[in-house]
PDB file of C-alpha atoms and ligand atoms in Angstrom:
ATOM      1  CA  UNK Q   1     109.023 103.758 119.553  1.00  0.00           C
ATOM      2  CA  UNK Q   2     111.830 105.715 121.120  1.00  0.00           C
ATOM      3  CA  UNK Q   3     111.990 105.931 124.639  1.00  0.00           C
ATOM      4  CA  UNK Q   4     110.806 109.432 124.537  1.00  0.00           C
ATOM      5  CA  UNK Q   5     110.284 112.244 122.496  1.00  0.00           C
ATOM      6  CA  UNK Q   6     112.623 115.492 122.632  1.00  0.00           C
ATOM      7  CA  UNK Q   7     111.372 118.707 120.746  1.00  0.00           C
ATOM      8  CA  UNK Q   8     114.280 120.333 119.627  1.00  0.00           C
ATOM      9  CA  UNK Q   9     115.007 124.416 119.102  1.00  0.00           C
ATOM     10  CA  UNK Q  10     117.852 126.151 117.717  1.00  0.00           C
ATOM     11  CA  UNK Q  11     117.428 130.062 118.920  1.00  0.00           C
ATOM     12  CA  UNK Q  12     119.229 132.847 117.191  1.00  0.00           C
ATOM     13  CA  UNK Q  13     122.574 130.593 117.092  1.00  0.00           C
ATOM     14  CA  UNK Q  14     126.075 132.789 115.866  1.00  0.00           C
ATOM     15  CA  UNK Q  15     128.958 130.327 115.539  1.00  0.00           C
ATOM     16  CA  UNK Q  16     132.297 132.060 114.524  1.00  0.00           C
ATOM     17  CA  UNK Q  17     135.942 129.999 113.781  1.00  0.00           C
ATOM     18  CA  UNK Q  18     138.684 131.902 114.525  1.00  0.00           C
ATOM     19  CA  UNK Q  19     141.673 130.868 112.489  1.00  0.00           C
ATOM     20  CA  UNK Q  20     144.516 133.462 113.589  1.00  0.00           C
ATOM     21  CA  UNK Q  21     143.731 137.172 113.257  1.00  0.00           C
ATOM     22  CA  UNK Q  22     140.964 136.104 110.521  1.00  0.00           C
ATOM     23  CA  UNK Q  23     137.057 135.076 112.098  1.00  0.00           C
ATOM     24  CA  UNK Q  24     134.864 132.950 110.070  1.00  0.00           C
ATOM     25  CA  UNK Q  25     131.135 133.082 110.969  1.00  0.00           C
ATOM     26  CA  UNK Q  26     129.413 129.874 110.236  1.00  0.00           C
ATOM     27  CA  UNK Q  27     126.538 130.592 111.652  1.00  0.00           C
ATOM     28  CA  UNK Q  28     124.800 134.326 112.022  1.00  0.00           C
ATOM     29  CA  UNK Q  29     121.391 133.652 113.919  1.00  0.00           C
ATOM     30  CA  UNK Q  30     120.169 130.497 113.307  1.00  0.00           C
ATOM     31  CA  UNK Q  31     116.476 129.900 114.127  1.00  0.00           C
ATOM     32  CA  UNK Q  32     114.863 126.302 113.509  1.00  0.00           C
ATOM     33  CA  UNK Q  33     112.464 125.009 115.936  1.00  0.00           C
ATOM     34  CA  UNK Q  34     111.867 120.869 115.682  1.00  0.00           C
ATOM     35  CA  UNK Q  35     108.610 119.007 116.739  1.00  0.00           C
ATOM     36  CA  UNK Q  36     109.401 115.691 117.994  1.00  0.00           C
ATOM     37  CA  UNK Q  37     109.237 112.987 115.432  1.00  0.00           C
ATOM     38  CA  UNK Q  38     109.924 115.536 112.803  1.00  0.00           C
ATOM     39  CA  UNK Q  39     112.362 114.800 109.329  1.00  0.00           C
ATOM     40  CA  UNK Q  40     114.243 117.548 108.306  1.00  0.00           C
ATOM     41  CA  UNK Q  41     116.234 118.186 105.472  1.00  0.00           C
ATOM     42  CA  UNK Q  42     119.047 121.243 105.746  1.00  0.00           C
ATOM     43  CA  UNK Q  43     120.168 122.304 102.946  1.00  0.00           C
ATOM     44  CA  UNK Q  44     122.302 125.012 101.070  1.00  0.00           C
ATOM     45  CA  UNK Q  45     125.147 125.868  99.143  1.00  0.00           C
ATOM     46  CA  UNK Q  46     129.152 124.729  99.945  1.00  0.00           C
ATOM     47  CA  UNK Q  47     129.901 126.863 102.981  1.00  0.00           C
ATOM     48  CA  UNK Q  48     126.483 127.768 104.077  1.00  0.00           C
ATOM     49  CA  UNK Q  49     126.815 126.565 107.603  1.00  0.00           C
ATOM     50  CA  UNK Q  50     124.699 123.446 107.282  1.00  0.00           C
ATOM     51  CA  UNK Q  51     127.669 120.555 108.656  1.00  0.00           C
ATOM     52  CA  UNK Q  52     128.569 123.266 111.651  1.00  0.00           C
ATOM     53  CA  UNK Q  53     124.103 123.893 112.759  1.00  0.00           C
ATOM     54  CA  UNK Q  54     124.354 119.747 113.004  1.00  0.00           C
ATOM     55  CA  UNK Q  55     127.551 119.907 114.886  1.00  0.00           C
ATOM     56  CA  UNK Q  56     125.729 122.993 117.402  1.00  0.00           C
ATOM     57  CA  UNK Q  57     122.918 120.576 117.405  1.00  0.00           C
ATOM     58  CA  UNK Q  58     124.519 117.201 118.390  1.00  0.00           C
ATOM     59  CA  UNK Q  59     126.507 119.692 120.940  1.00  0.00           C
ATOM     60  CA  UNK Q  60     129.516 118.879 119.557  1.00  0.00           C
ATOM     61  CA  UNK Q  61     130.802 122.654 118.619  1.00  0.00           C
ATOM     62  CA  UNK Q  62     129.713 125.153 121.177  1.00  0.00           C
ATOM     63  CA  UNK Q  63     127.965 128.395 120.161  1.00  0.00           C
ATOM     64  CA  UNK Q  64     129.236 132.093 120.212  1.00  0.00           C
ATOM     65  CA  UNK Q  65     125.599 133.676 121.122  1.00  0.00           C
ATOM     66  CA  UNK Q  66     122.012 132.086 121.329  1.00  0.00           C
ATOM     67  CA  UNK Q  67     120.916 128.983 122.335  1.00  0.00           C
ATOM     68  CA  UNK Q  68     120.429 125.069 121.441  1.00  0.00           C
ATOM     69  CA  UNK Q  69     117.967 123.900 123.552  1.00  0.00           C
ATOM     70  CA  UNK Q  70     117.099 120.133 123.309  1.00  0.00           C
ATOM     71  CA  UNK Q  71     113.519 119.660 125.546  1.00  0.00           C
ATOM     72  CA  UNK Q  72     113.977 122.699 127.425  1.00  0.00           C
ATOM     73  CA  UNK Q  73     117.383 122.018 128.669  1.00  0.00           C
ATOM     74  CA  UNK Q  74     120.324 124.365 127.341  1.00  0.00           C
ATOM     75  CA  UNK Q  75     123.240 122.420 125.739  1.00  0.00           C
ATOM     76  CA  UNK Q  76     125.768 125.112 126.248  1.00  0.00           C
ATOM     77  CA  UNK Q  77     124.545 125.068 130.208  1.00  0.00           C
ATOM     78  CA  UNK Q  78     125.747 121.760 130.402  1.00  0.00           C
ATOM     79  CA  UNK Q  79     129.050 120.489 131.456  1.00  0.00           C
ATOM     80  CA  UNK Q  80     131.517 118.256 129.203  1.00  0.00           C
ATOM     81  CA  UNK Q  81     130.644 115.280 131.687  1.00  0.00           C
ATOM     82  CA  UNK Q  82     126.999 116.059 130.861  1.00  0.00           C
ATOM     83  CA  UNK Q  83     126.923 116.896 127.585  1.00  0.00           C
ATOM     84  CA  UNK Q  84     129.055 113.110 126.780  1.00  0.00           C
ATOM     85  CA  UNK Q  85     126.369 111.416 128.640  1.00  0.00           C
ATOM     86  CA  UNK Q  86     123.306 113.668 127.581  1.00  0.00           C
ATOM     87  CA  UNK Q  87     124.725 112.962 123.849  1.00  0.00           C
ATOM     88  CA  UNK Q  88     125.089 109.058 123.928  1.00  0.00           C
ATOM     89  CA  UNK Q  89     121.375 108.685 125.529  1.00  0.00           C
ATOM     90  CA  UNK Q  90     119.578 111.231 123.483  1.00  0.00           C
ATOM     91  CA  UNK Q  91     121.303 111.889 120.069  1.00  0.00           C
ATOM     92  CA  UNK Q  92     122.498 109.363 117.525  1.00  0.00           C
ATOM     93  CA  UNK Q  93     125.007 110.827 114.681  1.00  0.00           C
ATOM     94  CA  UNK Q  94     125.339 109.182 111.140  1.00  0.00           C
ATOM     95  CA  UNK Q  95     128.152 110.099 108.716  1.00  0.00           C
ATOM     96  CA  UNK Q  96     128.509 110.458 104.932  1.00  0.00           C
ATOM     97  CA  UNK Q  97     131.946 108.346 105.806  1.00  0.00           C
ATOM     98  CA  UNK Q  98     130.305 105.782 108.233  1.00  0.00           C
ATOM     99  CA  UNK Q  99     132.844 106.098 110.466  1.00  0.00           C
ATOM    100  CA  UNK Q 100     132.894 102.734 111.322  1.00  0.00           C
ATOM    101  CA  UNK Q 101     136.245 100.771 112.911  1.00  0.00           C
ATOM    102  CA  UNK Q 102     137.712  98.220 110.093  1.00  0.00           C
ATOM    103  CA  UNK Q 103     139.147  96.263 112.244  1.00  0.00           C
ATOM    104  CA  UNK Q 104     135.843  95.206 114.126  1.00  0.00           C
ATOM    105  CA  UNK Q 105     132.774  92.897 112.706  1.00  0.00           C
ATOM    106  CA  UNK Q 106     129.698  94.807 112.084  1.00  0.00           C
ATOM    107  CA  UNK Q 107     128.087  93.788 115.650  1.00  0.00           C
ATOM    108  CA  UNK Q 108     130.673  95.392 117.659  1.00  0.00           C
ATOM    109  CA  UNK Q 109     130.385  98.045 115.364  1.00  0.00           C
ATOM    110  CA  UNK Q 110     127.373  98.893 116.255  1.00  0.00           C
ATOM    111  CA  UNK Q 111     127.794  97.809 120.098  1.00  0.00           C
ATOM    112  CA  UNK Q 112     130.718 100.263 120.252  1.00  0.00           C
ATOM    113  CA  UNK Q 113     128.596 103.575 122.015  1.00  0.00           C
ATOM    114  CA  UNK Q 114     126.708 101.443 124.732  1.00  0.00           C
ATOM    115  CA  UNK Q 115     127.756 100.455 127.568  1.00  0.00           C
ATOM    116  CA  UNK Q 116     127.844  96.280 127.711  1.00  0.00           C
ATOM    117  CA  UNK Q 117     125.526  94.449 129.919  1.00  0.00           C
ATOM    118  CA  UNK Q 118     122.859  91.419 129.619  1.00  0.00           C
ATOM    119  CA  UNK Q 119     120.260  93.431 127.388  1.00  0.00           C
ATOM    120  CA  UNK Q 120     123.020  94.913 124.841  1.00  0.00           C
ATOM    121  CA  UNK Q 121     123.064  91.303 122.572  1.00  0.00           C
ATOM    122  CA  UNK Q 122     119.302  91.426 122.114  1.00  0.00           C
ATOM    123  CA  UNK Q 123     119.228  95.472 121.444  1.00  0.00           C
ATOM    124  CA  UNK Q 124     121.917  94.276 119.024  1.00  0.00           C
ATOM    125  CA  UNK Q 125     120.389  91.641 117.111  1.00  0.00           C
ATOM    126  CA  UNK Q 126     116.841  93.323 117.004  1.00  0.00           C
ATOM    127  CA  UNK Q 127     118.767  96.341 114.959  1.00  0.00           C
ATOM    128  CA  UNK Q 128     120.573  93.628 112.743  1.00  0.00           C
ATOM    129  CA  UNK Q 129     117.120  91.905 112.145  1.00  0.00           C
ATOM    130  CA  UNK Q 130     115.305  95.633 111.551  1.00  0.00           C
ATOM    131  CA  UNK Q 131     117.990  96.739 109.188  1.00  0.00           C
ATOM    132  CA  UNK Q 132     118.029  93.460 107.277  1.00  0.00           C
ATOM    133  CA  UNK Q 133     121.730  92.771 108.480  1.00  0.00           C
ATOM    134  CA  UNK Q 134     121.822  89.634 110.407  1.00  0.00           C
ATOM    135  CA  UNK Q 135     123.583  87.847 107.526  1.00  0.00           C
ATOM    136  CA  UNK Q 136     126.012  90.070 107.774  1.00  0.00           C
ATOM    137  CA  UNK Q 137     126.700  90.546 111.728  1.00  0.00           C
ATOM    138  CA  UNK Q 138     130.333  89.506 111.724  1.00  0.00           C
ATOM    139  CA  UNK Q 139     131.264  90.899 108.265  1.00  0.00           C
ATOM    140  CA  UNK Q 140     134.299  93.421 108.923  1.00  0.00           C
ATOM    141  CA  UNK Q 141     133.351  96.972 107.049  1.00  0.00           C
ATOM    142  CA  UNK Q 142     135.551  96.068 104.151  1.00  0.00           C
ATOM    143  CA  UNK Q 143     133.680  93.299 103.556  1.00  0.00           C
ATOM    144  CA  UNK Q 144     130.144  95.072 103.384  1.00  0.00           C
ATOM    145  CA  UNK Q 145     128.956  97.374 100.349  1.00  0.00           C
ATOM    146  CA  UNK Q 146     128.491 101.357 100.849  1.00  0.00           C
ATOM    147  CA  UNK Q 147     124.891 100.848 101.467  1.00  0.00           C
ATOM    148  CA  UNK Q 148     125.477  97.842 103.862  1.00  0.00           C
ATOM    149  CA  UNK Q 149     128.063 100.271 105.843  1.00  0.00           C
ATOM    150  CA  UNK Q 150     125.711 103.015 106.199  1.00  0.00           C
ATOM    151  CA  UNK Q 151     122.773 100.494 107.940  1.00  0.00           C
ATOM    152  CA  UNK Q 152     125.633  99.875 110.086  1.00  0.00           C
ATOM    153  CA  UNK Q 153     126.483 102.990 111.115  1.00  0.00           C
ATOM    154  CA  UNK Q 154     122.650 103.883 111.564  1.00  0.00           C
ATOM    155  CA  UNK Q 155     122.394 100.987 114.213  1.00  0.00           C
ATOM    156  CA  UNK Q 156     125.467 102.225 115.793  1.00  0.00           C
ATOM    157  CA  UNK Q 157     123.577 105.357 115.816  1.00  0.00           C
ATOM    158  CA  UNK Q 158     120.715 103.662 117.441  1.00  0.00           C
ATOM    159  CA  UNK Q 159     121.863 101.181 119.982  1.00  0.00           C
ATOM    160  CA  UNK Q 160     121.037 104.031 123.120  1.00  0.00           C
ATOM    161  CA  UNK Q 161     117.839 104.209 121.574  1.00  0.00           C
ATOM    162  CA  UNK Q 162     118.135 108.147 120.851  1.00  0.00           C
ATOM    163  CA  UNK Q 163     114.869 110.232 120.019  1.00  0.00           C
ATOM    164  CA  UNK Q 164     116.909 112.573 117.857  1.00  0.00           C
ATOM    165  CA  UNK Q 165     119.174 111.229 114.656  1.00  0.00           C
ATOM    166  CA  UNK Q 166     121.464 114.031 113.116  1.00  0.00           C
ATOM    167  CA  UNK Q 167     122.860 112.699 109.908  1.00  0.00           C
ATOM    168  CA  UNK Q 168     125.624 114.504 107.930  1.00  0.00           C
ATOM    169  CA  UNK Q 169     125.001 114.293 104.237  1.00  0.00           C
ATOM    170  CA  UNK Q 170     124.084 110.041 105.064  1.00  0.00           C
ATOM    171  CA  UNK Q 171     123.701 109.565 101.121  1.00  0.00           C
ATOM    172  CA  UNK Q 172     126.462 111.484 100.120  1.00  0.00           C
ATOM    173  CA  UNK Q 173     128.836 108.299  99.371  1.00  0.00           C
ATOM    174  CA  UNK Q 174     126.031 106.027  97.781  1.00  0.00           C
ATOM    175  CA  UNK Q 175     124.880 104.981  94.774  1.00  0.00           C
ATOM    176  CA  UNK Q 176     121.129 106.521  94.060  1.00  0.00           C
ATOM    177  CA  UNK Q 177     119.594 102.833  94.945  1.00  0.00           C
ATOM    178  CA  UNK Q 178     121.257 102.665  98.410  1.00  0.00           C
ATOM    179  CA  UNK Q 179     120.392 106.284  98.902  1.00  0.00           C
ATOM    180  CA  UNK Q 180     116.815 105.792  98.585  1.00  0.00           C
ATOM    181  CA  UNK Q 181     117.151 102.621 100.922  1.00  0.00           C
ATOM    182  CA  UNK Q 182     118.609 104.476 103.086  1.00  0.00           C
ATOM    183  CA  UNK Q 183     116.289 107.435 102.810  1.00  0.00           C
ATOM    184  CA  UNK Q 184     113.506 105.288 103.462  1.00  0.00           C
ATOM    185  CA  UNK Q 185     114.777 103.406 106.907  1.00  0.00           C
ATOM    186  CA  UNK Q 186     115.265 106.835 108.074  1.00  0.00           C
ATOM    187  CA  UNK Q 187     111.929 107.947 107.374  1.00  0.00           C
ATOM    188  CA  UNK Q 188     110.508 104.784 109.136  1.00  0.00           C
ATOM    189  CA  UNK Q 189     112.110 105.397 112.134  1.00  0.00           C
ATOM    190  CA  UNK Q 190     110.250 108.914 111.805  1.00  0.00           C
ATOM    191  CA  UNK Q 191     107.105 107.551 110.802  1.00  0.00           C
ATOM    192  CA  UNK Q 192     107.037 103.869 113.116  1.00  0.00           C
ATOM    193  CA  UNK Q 193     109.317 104.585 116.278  1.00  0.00           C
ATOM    194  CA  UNK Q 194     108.676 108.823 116.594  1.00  0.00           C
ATOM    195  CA  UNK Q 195     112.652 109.737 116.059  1.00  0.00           C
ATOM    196  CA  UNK Q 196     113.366 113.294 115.092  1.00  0.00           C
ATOM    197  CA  UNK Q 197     115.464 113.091 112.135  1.00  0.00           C
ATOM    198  CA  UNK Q 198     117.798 115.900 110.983  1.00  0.00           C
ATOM    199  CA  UNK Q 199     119.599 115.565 107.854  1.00  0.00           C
ATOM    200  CA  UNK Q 200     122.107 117.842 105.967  1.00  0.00           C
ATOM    201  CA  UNK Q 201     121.818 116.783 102.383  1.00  0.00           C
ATOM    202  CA  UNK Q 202     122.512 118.391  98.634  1.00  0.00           C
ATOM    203  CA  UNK Q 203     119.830 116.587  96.803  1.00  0.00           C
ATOM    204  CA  UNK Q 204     116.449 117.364  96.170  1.00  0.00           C
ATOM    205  CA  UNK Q 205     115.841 113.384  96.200  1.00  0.00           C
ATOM    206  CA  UNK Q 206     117.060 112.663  99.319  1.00  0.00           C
ATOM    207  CA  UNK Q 207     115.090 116.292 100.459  1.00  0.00           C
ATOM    208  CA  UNK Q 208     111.762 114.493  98.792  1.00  0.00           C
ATOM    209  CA  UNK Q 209     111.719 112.392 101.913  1.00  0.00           C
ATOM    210  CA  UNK Q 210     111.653 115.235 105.018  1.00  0.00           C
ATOM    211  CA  UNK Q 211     108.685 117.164 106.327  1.00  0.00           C
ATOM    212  CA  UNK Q 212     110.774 120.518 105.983  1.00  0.00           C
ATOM    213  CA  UNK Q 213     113.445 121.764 103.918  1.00  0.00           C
ATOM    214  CA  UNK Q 214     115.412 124.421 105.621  1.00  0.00           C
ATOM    215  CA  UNK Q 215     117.537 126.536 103.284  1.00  0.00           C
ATOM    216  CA  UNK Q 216     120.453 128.052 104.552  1.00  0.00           C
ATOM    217  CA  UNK Q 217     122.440 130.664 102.848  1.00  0.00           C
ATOM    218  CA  UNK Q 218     125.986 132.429 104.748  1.00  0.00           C
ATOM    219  CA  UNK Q 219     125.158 130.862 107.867  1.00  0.00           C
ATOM    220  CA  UNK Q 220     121.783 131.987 108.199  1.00  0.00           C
ATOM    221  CA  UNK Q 221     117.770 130.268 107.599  1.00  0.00           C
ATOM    222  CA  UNK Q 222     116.878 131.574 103.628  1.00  0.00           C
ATOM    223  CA  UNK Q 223     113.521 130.026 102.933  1.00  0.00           C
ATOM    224  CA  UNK Q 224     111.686 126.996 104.091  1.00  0.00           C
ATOM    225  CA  UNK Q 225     109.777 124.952 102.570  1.00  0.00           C
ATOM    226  CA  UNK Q 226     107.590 121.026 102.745  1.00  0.00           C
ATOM    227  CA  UNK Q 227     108.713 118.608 100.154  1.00  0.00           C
ATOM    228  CA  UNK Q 228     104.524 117.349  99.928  1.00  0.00           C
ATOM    229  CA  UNK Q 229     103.288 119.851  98.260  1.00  0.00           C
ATOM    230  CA  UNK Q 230     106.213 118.857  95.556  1.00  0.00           C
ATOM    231  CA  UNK Q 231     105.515 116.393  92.220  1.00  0.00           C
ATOM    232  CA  UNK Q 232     108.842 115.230  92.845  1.00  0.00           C
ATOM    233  CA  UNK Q 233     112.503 115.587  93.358  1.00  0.00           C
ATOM    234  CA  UNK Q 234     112.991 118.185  89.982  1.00  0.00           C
ATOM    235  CA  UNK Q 235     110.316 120.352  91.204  1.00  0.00           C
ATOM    236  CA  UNK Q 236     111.816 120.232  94.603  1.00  0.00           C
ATOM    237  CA  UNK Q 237     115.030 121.795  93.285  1.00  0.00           C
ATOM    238  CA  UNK Q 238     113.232 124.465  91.027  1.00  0.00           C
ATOM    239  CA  UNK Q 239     111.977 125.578  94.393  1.00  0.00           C
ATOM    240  CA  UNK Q 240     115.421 125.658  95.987  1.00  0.00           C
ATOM    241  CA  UNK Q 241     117.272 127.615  93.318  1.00  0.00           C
ATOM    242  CA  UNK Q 242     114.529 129.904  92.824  1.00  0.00           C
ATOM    243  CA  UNK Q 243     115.002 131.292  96.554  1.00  0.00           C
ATOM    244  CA  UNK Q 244     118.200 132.049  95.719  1.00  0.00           C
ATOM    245  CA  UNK Q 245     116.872 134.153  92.615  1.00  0.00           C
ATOM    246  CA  UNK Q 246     117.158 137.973  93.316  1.00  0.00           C
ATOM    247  CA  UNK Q 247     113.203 138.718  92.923  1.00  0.00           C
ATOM    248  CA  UNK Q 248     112.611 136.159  96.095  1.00  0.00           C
ATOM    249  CA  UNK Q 249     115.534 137.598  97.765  1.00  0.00           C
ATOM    250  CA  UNK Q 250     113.862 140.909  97.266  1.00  0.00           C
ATOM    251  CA  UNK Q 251     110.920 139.984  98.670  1.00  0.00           C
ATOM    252  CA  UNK Q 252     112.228 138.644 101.818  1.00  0.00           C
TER     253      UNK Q 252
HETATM  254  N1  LIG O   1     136.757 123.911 112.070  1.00  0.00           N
HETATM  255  C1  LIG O   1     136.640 124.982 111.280  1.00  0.00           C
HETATM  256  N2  LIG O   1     137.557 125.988 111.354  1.00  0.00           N
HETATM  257  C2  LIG O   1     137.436 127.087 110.586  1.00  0.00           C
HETATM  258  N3  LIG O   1     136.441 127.310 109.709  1.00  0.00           N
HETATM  259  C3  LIG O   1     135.503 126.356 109.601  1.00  0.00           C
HETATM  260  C4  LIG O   1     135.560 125.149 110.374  1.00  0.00           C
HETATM  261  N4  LIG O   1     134.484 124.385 110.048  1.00  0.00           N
HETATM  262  C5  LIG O   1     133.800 125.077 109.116  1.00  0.00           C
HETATM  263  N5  LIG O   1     134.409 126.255 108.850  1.00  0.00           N
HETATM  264  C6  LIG O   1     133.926 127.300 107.915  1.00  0.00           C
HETATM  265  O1  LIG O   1     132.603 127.636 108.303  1.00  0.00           O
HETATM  266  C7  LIG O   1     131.787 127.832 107.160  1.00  0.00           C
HETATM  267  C8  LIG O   1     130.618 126.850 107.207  1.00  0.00           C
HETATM  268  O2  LIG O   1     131.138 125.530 107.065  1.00  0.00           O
HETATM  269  P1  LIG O   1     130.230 124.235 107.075  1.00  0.00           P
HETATM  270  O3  LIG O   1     131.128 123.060 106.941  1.00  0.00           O
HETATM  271  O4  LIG O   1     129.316 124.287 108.216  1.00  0.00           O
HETATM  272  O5  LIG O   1     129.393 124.437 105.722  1.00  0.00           O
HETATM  273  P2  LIG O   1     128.549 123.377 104.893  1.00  0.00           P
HETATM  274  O6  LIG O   1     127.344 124.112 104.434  1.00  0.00           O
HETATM  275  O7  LIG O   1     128.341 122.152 105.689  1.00  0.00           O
HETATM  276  O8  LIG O   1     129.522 123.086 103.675  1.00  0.00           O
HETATM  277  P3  LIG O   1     129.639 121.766 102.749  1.00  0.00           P
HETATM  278  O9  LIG O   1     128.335 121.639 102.020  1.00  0.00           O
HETATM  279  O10 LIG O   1     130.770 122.113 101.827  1.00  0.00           O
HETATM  280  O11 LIG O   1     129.954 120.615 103.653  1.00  0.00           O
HETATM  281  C9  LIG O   1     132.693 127.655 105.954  1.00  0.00           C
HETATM  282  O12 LIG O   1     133.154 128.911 105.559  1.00  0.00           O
HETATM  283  C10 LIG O   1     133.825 126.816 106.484  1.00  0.00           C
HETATM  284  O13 LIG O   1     135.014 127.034 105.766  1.00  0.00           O
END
């Protein structure tokens, strides 16, 4: 279990990028409120906004208008010093890229974010152990395959013990086996330790495995919509292109 459990609520969130006299909004009004121990799947076109709601999210990019609020507590009310330390206790982040440092084995990898002391080894080995990666502890990232990177980067991700994972596109570099591996740990630390888990993804199989879908379209929520009531990953993208389709536009 995580050491607690954060509901999690995006309210009416504009984020614009200015890029000289031209102004990009990435996000017009963003609305997405998260139960704790909820798995989410964000999804929508090239552009839609989906990498820069994870980036609000995670705090990393700070909003225009409206609000992220992470159990009740503002991120944009926080200061840098606060939002570093609020981050690395309460929010683990997972790349498509892994991210990891080559030049360090996969243990320090993952001890990078914490801060060393007498419990950090065990922490450390009980992730190895849970992600099936003792073997491979000391392995330098070159030496692991895409799938063995990404476990990784997830215990990386977990080492402050975070209640909230936000995962950018975590499939997006692996073959459809190590996807589904990896789809799977992520839903067990949903289902057997109560993590909310937030992932941006553009495939209906990896979507199969979240409570929600959340469509975006221009930077703002479409449709939304719960992978269970699905057969399976094909019917799961009929249902996502068809709210693109004019008539369920029209009816919005
Ligand atoms: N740092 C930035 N500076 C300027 N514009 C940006 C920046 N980051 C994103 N954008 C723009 O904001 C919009 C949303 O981008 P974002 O990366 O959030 O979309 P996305 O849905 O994640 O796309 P993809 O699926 O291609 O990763 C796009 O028009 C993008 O070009």
């Amino acid at each position: 279990m995580s050491s607690e459990c954060l509901p999690l609520e995006v309210n009416g969130v504009v984020k614009r990028y200015r890029q000289g006299s031209s102004v990009i909004e990435a996000l017009r009004g963003v609305q997405l409120t998260i139960r704790p121990g909820q798995f989410i799947a964000i999804m929508g076109a090239s552009g839609s906004g989906k990498s820069t709601l994870l980036h609000v999210m995670a705090g990393l990019t700070d909003v225009d208008a409206g609000q992220v609020l992470v159990d009740g507590r503002d991120l944009g009310n926080l200061s840098d010093a606060q939002l570093t330390s609020f981050r690395r206790d309460h929010i683990g982040l997972v790349f498509q890229a892994f991210n990891l440092i080559p030049a360090l084995s996969a243990e320090d990898n993952i001890r990078l974010p914490a801060i060393d002391g007498p419990e950090l080894s065990p922490k450390v080995n009980a992730l190895l152990d849970r992600l099936g990666m003792s073997e491979r502890r000391t392995h330098k990232p070159g030496a692991l395959s895409g799938g063995e990177q990404q476990r990784i980067a997830i215990a990386r991700a977990l080492i402050c013990d975070p209640a909230v994972v936000l995962a950018d596109e975590p499939t997006g570099s692996l073959d459809s086996v190590s996807g589904q591996e990896i789809c799977q740990l992520l839903r067990e630390l949903c289902d057997e330790q109560g993590r909310t888990i937030v992932i941006v993804t553009h495939e209906p199989h990896v979507a199969m495995w979240a409570d929600r879908v959340v469509v975006l379209k221009d930077g703002a929520n479409l449709t939304e919509f719960a992978p269970s009531g699905k057969r399976d990953a094909q019917e799961l993208a009929l249902s996502y292109q068809s709210a693109f389709s004019p008539v369920a536009e029209a009816s919005r």
